[in-house]
Short mmCIF file of C-alpha atoms in Angstrom, two decimals:
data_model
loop_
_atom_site.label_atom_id
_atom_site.label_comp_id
_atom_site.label_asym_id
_atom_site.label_seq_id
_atom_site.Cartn_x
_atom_site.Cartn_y
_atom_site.Cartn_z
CA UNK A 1 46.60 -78.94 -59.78
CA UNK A 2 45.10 -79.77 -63.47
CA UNK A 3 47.12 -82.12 -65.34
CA UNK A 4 46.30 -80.03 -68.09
CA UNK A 5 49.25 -77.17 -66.63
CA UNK A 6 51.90 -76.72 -68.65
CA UNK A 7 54.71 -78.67 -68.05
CA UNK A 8 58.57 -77.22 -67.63
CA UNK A 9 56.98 -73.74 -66.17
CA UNK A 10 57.76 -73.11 -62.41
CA UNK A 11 54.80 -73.44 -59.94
CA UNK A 12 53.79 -70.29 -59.24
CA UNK A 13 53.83 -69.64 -62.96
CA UNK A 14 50.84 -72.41 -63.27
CA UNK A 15 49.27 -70.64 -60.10
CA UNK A 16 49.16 -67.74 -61.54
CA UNK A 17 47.60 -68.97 -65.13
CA UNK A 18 45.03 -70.49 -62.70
CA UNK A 19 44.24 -67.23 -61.31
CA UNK A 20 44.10 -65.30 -64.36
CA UNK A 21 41.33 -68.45 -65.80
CA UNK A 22 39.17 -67.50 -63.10
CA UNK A 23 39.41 -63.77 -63.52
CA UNK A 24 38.43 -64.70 -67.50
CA UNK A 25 35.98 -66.86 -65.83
CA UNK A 26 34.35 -64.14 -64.25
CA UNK A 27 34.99 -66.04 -60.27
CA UNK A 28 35.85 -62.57 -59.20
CA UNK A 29 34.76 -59.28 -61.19
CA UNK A 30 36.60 -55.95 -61.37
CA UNK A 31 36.40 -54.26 -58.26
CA UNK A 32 36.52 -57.28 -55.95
CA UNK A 33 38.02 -58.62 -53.11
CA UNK A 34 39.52 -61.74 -54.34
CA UNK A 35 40.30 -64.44 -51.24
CA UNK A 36 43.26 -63.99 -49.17
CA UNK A 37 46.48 -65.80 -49.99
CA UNK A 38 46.09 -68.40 -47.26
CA UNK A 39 42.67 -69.45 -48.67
CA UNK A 40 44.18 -69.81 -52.54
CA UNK A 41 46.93 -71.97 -50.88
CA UNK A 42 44.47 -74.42 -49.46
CA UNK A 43 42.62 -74.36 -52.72
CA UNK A 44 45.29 -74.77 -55.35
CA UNK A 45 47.30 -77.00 -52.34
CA UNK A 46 51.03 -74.88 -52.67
CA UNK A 47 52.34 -72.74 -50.06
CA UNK A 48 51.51 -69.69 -49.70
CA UNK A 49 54.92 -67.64 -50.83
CA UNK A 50 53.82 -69.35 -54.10
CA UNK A 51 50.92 -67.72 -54.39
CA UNK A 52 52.16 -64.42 -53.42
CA UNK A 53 54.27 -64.53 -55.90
CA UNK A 54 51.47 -65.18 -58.26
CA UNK A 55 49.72 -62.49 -56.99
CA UNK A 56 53.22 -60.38 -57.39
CA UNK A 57 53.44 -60.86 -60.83
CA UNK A 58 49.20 -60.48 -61.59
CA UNK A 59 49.95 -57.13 -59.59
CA UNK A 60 53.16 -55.44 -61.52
CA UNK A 61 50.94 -56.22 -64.83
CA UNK A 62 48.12 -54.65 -63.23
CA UNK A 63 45.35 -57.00 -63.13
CA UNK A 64 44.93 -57.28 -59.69
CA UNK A 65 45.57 -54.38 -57.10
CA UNK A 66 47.07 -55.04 -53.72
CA UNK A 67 45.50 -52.24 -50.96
CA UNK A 68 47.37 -51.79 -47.54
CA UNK A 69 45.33 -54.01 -44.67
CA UNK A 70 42.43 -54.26 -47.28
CA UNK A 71 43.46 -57.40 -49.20
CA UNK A 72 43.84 -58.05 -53.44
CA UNK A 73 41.25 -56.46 -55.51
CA UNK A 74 40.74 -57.05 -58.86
CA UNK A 75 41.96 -53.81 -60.72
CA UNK A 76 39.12 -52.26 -62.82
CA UNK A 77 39.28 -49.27 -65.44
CA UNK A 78 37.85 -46.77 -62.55
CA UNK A 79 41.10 -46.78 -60.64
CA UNK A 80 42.18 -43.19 -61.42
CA UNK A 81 45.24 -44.46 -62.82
CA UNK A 82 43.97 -46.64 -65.69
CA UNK A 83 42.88 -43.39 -67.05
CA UNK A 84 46.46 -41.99 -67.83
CA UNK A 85 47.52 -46.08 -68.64
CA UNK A 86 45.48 -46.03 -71.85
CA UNK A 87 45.59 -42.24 -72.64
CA UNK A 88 48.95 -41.05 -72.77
CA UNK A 89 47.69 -37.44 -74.00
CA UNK A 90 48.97 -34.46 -71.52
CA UNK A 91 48.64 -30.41 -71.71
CA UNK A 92 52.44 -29.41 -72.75
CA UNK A 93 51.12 -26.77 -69.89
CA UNK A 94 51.85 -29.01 -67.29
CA UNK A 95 47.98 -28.30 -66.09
CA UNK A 96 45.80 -31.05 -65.61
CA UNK A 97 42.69 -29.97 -67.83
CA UNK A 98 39.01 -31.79 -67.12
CA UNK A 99 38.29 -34.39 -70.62
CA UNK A 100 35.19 -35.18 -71.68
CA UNK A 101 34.19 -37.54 -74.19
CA UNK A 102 31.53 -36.79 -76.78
CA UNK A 103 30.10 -39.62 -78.45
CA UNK A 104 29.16 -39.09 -82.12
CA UNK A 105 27.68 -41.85 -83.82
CA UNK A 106 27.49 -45.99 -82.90
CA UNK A 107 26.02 -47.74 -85.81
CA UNK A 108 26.77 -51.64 -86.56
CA UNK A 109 28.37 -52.86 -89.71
CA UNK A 110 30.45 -55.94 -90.98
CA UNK A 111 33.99 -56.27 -90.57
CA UNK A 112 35.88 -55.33 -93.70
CA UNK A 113 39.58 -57.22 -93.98
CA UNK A 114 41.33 -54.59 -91.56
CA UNK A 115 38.61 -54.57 -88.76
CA UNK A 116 38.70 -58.30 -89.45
CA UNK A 117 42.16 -59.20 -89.09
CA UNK A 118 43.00 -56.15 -86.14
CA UNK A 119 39.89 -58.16 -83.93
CA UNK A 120 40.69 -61.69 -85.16
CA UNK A 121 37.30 -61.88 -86.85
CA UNK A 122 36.05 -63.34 -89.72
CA UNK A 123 35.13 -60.98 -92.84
CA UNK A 124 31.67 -60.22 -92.67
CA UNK A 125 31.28 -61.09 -88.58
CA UNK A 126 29.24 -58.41 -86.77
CA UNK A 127 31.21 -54.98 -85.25
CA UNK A 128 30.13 -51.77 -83.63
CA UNK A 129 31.52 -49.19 -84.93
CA UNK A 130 31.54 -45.93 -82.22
CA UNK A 131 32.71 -42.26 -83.45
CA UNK A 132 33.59 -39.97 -80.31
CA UNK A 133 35.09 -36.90 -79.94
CA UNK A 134 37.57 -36.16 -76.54
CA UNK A 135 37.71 -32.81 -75.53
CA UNK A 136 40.00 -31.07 -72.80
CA UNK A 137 38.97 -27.84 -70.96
CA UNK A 138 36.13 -27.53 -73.89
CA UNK A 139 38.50 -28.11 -76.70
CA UNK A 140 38.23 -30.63 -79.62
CA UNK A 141 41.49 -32.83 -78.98
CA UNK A 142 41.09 -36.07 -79.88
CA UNK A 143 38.81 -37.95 -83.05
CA UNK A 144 38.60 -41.63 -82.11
CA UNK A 145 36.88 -43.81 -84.66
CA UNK A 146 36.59 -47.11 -82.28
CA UNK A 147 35.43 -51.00 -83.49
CA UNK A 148 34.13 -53.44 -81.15
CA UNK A 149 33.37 -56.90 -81.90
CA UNK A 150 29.49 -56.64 -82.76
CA UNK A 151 28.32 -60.29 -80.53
CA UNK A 152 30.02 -58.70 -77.32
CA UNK A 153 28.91 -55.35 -77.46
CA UNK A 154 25.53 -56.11 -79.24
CA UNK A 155 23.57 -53.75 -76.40
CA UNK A 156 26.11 -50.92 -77.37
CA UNK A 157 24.20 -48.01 -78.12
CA UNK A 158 24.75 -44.07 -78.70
CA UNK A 159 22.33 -42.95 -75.29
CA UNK A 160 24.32 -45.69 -73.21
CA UNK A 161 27.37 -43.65 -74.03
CA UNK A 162 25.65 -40.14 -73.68
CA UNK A 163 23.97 -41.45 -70.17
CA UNK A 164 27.19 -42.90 -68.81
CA UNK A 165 29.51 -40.79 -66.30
CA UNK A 166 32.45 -42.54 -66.61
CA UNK A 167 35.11 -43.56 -68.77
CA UNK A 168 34.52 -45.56 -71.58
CA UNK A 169 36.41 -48.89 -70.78
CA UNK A 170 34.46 -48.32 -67.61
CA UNK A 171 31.50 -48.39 -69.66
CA UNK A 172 32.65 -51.69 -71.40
CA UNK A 173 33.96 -53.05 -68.13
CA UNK A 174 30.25 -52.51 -66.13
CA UNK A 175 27.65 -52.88 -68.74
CA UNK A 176 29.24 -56.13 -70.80
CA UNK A 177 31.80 -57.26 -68.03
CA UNK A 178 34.86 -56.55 -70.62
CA UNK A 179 38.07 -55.47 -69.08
CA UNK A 180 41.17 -54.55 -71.10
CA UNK A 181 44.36 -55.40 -70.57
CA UNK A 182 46.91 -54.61 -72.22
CA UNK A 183 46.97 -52.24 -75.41
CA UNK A 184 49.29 -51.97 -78.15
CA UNK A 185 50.13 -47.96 -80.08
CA UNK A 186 51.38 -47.31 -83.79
CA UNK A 187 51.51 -44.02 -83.75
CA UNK A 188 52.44 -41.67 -86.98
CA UNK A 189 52.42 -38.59 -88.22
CA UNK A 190 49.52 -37.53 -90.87
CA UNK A 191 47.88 -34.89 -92.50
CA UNK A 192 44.38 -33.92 -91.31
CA UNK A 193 41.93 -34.76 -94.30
CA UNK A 194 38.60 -33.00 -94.27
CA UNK A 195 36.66 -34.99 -92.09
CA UNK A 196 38.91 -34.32 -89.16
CA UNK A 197 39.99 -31.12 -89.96
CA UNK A 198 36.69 -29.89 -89.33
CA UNK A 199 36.00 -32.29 -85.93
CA UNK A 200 39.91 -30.84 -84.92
CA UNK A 201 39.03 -27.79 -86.16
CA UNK A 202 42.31 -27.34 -88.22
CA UNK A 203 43.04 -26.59 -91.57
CA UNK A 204 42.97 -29.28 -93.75
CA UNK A 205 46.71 -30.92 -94.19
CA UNK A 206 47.49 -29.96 -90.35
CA UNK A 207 49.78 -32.85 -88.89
CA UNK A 208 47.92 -34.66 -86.80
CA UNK A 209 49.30 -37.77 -84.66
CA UNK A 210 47.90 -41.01 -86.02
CA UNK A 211 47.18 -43.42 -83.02
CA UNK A 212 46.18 -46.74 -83.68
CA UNK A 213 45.57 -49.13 -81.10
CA UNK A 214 44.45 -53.08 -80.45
CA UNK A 215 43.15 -53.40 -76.79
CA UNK A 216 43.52 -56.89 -75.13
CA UNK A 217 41.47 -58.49 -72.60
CA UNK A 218 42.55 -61.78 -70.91
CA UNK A 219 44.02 -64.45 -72.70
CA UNK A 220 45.51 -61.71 -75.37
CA UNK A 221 42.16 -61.79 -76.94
CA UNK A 222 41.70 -58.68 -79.04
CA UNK A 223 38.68 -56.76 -78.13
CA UNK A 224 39.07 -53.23 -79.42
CA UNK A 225 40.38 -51.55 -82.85
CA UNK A 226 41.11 -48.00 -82.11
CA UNK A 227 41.96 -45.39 -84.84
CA UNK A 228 42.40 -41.88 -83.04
CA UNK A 229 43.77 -38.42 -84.21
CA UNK A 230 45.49 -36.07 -81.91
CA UNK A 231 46.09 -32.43 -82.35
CA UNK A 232 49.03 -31.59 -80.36
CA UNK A 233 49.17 -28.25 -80.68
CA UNK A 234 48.53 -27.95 -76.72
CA UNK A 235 48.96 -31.89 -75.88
CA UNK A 236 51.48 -34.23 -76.24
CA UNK A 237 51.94 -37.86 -76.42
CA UNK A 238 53.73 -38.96 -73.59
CA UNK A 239 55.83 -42.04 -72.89
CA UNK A 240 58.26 -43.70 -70.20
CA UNK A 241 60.66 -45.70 -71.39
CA UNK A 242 63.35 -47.98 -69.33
CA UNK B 1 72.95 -50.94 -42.62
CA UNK B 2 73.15 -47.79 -43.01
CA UNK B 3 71.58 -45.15 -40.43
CA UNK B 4 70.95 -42.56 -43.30
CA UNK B 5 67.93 -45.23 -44.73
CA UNK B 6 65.18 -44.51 -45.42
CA UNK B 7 62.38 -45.29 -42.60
CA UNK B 8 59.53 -46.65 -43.00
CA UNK B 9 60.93 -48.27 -46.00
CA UNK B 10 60.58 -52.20 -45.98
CA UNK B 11 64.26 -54.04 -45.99
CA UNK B 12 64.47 -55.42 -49.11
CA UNK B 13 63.71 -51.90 -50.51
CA UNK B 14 66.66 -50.08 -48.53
CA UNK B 15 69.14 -53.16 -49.75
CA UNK B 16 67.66 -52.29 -53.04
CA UNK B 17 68.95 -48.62 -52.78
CA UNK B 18 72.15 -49.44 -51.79
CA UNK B 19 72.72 -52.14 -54.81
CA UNK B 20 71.83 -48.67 -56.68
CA UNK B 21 74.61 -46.77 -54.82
CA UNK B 22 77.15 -48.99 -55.86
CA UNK B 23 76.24 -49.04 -59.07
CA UNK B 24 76.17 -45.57 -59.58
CA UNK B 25 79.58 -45.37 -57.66
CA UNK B 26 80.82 -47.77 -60.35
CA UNK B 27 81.91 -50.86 -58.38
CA UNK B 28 80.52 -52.96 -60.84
CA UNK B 29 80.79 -52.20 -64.61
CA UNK B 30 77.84 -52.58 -66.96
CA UNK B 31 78.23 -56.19 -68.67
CA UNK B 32 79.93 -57.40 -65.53
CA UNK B 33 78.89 -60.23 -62.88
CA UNK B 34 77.86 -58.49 -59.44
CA UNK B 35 78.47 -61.06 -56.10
CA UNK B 36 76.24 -63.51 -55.91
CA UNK B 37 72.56 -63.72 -53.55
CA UNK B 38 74.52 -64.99 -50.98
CA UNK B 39 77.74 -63.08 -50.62
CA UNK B 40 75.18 -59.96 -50.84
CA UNK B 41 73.22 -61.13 -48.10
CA UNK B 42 76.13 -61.47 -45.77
CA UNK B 43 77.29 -58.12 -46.38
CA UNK B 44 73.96 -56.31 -46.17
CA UNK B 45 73.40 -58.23 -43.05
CA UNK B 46 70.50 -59.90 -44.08
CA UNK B 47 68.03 -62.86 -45.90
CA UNK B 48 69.08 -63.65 -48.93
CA UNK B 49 65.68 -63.91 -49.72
CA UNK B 50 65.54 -59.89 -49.44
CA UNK B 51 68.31 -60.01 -51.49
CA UNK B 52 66.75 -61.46 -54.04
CA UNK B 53 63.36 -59.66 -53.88
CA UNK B 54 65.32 -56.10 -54.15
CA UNK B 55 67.44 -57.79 -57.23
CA UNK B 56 63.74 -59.15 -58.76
CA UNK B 57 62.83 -55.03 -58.71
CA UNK B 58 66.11 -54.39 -59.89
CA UNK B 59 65.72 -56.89 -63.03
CA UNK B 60 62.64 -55.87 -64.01
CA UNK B 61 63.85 -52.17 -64.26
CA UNK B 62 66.09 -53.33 -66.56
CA UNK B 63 69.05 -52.52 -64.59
CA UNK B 64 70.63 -55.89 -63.93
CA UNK B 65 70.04 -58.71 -65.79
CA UNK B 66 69.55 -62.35 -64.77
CA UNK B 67 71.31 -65.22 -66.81
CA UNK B 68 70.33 -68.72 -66.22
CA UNK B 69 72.65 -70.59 -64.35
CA UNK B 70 75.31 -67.71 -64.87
CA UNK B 71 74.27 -65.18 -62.38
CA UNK B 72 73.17 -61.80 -62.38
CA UNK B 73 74.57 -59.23 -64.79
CA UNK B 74 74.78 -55.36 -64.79
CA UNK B 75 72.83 -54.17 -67.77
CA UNK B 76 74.59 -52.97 -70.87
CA UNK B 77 73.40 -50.74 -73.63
CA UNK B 78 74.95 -53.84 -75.37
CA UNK B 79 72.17 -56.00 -75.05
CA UNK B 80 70.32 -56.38 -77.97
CA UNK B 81 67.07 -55.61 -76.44
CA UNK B 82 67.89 -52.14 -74.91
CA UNK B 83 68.31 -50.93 -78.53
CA UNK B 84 64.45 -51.03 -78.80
CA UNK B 85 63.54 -50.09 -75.36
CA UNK B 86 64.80 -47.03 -76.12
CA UNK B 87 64.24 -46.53 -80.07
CA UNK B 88 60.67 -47.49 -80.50
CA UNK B 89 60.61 -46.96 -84.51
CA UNK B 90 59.43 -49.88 -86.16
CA UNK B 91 58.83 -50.35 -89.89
CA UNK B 92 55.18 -50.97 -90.86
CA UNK B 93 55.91 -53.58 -92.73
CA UNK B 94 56.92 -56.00 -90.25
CA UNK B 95 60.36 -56.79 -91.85
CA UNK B 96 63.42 -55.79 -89.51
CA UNK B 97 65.51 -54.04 -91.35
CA UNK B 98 69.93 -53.08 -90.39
CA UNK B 99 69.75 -49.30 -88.86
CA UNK B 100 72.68 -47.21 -89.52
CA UNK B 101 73.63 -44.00 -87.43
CA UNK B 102 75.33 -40.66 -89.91
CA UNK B 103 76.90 -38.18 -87.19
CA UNK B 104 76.68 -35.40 -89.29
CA UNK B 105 78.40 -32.47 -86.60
CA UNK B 106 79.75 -32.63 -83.35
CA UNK B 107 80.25 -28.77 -81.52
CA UNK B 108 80.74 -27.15 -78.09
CA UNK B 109 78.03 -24.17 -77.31
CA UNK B 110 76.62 -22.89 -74.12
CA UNK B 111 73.23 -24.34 -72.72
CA UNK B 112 70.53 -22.12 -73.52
CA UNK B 113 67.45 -21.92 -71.68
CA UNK B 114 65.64 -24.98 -72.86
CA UNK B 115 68.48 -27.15 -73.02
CA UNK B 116 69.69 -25.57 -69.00
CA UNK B 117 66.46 -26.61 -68.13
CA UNK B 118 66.44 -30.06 -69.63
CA UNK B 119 69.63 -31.00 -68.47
CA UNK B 120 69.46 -29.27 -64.86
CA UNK B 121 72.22 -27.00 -65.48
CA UNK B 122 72.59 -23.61 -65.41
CA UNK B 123 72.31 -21.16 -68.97
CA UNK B 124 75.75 -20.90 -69.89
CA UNK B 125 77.24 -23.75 -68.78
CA UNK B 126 78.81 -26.28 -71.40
CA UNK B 127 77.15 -28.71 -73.46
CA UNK B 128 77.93 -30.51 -76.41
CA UNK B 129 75.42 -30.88 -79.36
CA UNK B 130 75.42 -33.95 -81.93
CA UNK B 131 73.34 -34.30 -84.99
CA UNK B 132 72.96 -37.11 -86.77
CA UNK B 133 70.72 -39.04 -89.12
CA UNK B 134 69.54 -42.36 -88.84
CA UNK B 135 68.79 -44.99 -91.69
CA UNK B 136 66.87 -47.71 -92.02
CA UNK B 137 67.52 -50.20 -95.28
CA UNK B 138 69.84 -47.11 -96.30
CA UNK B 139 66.79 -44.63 -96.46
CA UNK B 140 66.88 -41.13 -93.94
CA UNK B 141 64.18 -42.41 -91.35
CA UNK B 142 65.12 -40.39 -88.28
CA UNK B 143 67.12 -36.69 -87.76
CA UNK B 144 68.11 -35.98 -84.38
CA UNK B 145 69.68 -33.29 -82.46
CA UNK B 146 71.15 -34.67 -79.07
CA UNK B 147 72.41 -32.01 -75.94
CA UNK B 148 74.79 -33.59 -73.92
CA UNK B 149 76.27 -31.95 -70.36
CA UNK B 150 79.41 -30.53 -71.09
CA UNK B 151 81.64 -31.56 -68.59
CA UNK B 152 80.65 -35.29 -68.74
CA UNK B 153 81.06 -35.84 -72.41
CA UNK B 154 83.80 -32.77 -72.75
CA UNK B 155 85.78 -35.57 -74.93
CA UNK B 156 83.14 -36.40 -77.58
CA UNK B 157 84.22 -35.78 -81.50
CA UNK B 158 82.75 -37.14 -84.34
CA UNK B 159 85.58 -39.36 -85.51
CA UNK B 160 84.53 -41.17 -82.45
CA UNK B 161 81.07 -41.60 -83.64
CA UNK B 162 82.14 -42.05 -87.06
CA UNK B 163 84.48 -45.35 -85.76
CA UNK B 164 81.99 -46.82 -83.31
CA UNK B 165 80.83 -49.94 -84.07
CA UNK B 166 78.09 -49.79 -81.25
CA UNK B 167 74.76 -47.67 -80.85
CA UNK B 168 74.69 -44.44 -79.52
CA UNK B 169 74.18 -45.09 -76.31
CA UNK B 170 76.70 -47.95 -76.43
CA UNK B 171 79.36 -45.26 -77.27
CA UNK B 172 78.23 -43.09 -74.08
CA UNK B 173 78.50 -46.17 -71.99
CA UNK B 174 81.53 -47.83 -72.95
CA UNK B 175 84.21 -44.75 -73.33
CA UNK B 176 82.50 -42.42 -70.84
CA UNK B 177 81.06 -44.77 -68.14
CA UNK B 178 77.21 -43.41 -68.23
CA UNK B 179 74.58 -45.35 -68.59
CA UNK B 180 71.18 -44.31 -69.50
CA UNK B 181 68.03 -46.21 -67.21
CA UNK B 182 65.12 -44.53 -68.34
CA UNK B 183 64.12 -41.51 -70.50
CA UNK B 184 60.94 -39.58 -70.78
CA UNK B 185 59.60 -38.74 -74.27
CA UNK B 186 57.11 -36.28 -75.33
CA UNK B 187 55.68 -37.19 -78.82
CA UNK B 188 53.85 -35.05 -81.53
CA UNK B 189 53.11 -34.45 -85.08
CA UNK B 190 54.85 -31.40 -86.32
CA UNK B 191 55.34 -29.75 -90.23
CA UNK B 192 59.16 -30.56 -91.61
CA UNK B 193 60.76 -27.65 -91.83
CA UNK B 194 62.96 -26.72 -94.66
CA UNK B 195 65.70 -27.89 -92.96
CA UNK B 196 64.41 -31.39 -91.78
CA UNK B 197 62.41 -31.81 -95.23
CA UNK B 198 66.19 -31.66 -96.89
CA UNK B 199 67.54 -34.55 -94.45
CA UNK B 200 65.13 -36.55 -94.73
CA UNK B 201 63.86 -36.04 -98.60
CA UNK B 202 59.85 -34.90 -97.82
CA UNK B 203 58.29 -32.08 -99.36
CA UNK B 204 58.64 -28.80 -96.48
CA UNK B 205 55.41 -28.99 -94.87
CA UNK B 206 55.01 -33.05 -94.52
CA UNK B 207 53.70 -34.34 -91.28
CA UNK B 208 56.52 -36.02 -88.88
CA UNK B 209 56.86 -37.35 -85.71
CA UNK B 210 58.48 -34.94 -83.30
CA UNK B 211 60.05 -37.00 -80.55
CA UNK B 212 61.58 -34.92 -77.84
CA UNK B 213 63.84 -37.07 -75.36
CA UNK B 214 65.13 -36.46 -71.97
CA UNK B 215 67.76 -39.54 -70.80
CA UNK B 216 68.32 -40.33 -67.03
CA UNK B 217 71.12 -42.34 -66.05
CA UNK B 218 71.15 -43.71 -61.75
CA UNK B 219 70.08 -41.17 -59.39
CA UNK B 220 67.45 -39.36 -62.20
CA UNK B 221 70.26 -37.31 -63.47
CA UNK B 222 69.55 -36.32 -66.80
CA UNK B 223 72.03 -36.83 -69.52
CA UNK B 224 70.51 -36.21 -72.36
CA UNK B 225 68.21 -33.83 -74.28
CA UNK B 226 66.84 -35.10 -77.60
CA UNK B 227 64.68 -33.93 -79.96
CA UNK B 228 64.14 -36.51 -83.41
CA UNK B 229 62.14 -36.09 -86.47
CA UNK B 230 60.74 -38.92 -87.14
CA UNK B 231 59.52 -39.97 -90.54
CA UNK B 232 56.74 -42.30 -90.25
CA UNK B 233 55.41 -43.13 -93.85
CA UNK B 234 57.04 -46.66 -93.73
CA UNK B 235 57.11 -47.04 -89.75
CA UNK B 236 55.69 -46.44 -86.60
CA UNK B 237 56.06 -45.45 -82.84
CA UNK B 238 55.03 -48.75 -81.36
CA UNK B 239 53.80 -48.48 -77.73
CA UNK B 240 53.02 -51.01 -75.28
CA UNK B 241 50.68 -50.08 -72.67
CA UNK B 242 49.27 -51.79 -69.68
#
């Protein structure tokens, strides 16, 4: 055990802190088997029902994935279900409609003092700034204006998006080894101004719902700013409380 | 144990069921202290460490509550922290500010088709509808309109609402024994209508949150059918995901 654990916090608490410093580390990358729990006893030196319930907790919060016979994976944005975890958009049909994103624009900038205080950057630091449109069963639905931090994502570029098949935090997760976390919604109501009016395809002063979101990685560093509009004519945000 | 469990089912989930049949049967009260790990154990007829694991599921569903060195605690609308699990209206600002219900009516009708459907009864049966305001720093934030089942709340007035010291859902709990464990929103950005715009003092036509509710107390019985306007010009729908 480091002597550098925190003190006062039960043991499998520090085992698990461990565990999440070598996922930030990069010891085991999204997708991957990590060892078995015998093997992490031996290394950290605590039983094993200590590090399952490590692994417990890193499972109910979703960064690692526990498969039947197969072992603990780490979890990664192409599980099926990370899709619905960060997009909580659904048809009011009931009907599960194909999405498709449609990137716009990607362009880099400097962070102004909202950019710079929603990514914990400095006022001026480098961003990538990426316009996309999300579109169910052919339809304009969403208008996400999305800021990266620009040293991270320096290779981000419009093609990449275009060329890439899957989701976008799938994108962010493969090509610069970013995986998010955790995210956090304000969500409003708002009039559609021109701009998106005519991406939404709405008449200007339609209310649109306002979603803005900070996406974590590990360690609760912020790695996304996320301003989207949603027309929910057809759609609706959907959320589980309790 | 039972013969009725479920197979297949590992132990510590079928002791977890049954914790949920007695508290839906009412044995113990929310607020009040349920037997302790062991006396459970002995009459499940089993570990108390299976016990525990199916009150550590239990716990983090919110429906009991752990205190330290006290023991473990049927959850209670009365804990300070269910009012925002299930009111997720924050002000933008940052600054908490005292919320204050207005029941405005209280009346008897039949269930019509959406609200039957929403409450799993049948079109005609009885319901009771409530509206009410809610205010935030003494300024209309919220206007809801809330369909109970009939026959459960057939005692509901709104001199009762008017006295209660308590939230909402406190009220519910306390004088008609249900509890609410989870509800199921469906959120999106509507036009106020005249009415609405009057309540809560927008021009007709300005963008609010449309927040429409359904309540489950044990056994996924719903209780309650919701639907809010939310004003969101001074706060937001906060969200956490992952």
């Amino acid at each position: 055990m480091s002597s550098e654990s925190p003190t006062y916090s039960p043991l499998y608490r520090q085992i698990k802190s461990l565990l999440v410093q070598a996922l930030e580390a990069g010891e085991w990358r999204p997708g991957e088997l990590i060892p078995s729990e015998m093997e992490l006893a031996t290394r950290f030196n605590v039983s094993q029902g200590t590090v399952r319930k490590a692994i417990d907790e890193l499972a109910a919060e979703n960064l690692l994935l526990r498969r039947q016979g197969k072992g603990t994976f780490v979890a990664t944005h192409n599980d099926p279900r990370a899709f619905f975890r960060f997009l909580r958009l659904v048809p009011l049909s009931g009907i599960i409609e194909p999405a498709r994103s449609v990137p716009l624009e990607c362009w880099r900038a400097k962070a102004g003092p909202e950019a710079a205080r929603a990514l914990e950057l400095k006022v001026g630091e480098p961003i990538v700034i990426v316009r996309r449109v999300l579109e169910f069963a052919g339809k304009a639905v969403v208008a996400d204006e999305i800021y990266l931090p620009g040293e991270t994502f320096a290779g981000l570029n419009l093609e990449m998006m275009k060329d890439a098949q899957d989701s976008f935090y799938t994108l962010l997760e493969s090509r610069f080894g970013v995986r998010m976390i955790r995210a956090v919604e304000r969500v409003r109501a708002v009039a559609a101004d021109r701009a998106s009016a005519e991406i939404l395809h709405v008449a200007e002063g339609s209310p649109l719902l306002s979603v803005e979101r900070i996406s974590y990685t590990y360690g609760d560093k912020p790695m996304e700013w996320r301003r989207g509009l949603y027309l929910t004519q057809d759609h609706c945000y959907l959320n589980e409380l309790g």
